[in-house]
Short mmCIF file of C-alpha atoms in Angstrom, two decimals:
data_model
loop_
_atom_site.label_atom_id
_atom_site.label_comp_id
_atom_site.label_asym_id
_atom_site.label_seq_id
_atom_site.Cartn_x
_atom_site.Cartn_y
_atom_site.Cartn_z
CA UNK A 17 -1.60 -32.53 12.20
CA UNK A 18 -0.24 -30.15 14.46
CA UNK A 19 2.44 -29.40 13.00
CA UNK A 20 0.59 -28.81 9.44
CA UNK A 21 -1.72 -25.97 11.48
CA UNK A 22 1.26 -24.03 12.84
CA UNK A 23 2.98 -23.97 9.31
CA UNK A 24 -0.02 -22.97 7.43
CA UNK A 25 -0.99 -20.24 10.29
CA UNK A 26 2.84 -18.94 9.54
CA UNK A 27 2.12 -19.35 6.03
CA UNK A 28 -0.90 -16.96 6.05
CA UNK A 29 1.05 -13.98 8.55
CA UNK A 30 3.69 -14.42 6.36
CA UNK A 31 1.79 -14.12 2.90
CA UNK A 32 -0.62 -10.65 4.46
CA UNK A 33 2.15 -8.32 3.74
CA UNK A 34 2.51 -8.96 0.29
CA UNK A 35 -1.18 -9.40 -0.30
CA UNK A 36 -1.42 -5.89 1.20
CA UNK A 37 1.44 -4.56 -0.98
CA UNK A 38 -0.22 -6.00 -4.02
CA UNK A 39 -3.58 -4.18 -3.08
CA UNK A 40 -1.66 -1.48 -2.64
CA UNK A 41 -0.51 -1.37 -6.11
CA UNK A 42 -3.80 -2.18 -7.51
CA UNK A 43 -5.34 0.85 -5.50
CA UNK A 44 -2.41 3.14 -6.89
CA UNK A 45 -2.64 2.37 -10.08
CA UNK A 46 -6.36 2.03 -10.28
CA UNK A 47 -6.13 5.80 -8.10
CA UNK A 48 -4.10 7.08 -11.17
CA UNK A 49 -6.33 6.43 -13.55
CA UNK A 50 -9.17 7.76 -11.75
CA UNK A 51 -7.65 11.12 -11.08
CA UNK A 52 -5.32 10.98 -14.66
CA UNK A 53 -1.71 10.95 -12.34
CA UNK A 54 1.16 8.89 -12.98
CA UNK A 55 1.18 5.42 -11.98
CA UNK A 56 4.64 4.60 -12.91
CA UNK A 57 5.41 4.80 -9.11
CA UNK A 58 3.18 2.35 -7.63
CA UNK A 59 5.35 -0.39 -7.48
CA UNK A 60 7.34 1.45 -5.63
CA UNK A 61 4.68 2.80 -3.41
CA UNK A 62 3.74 -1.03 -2.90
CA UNK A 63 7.35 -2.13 -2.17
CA UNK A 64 8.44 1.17 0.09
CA UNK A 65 5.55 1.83 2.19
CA UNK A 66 5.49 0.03 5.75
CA UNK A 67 2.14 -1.26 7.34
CA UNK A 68 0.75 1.37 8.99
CA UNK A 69 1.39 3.73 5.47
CA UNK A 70 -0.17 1.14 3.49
CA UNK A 71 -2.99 0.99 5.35
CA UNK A 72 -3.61 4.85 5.53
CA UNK A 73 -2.50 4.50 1.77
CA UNK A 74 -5.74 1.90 0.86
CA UNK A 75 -7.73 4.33 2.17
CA UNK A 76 -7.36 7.06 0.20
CA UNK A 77 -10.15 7.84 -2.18
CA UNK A 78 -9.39 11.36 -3.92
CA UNK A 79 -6.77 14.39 -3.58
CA UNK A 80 -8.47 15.36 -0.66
CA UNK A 81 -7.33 12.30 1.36
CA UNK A 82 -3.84 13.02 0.77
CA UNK A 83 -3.61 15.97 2.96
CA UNK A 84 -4.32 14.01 5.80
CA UNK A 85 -1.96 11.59 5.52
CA UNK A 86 0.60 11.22 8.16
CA UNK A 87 4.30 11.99 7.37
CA UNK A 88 5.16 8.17 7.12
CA UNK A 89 2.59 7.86 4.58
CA UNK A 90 3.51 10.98 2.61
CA UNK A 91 6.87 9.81 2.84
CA UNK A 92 6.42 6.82 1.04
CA UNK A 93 4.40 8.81 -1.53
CA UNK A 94 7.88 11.19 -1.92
CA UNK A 95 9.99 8.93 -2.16
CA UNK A 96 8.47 6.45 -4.91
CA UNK A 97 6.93 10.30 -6.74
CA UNK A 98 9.40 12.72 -6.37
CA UNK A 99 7.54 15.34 -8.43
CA UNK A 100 4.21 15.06 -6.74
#
């Protein structure tokens, strides 16, 4: 029984990252739409971006937000939208 615990806990820190990627995605593509950008990039965004980006990424709400990204995050952004 013990054993079943410590795998599922590992199973659940090892599925947040790509739950978080996926929202990320979601929130890029759903962004996009909002604000009529290009969403072809969001995969990428989802796949590129580390923790702390994607975090500060799921927060943003309009163009405003992105000015206050940090670099990291507006790395990631480059990176997967080179002409943004």
């Amino acid at each position: 029984m013990k054993k079943l615990i410590i795998a599922l806990a590992v199973a659940g820190f090892s599925a947040a990252p790509t739950l978080a990627s996926s929202d990320l995605e979601g929130h890029c593509e759903a962004y996009a739409v909002e604000n009529g950008s290009d969403a072809s990039g969001c995969s990428c965004l989802a796949e590129t971006a580390d923790a702390d980006a994607t975090a500060e990424l799921l927060s943003v709400q309009g163009p405003e937000d992105l000015e206050a990204l940090s670099d990291n995050a507006k790395g990631a952004i480059q990176a997967c939208f080179p002409d943004a």
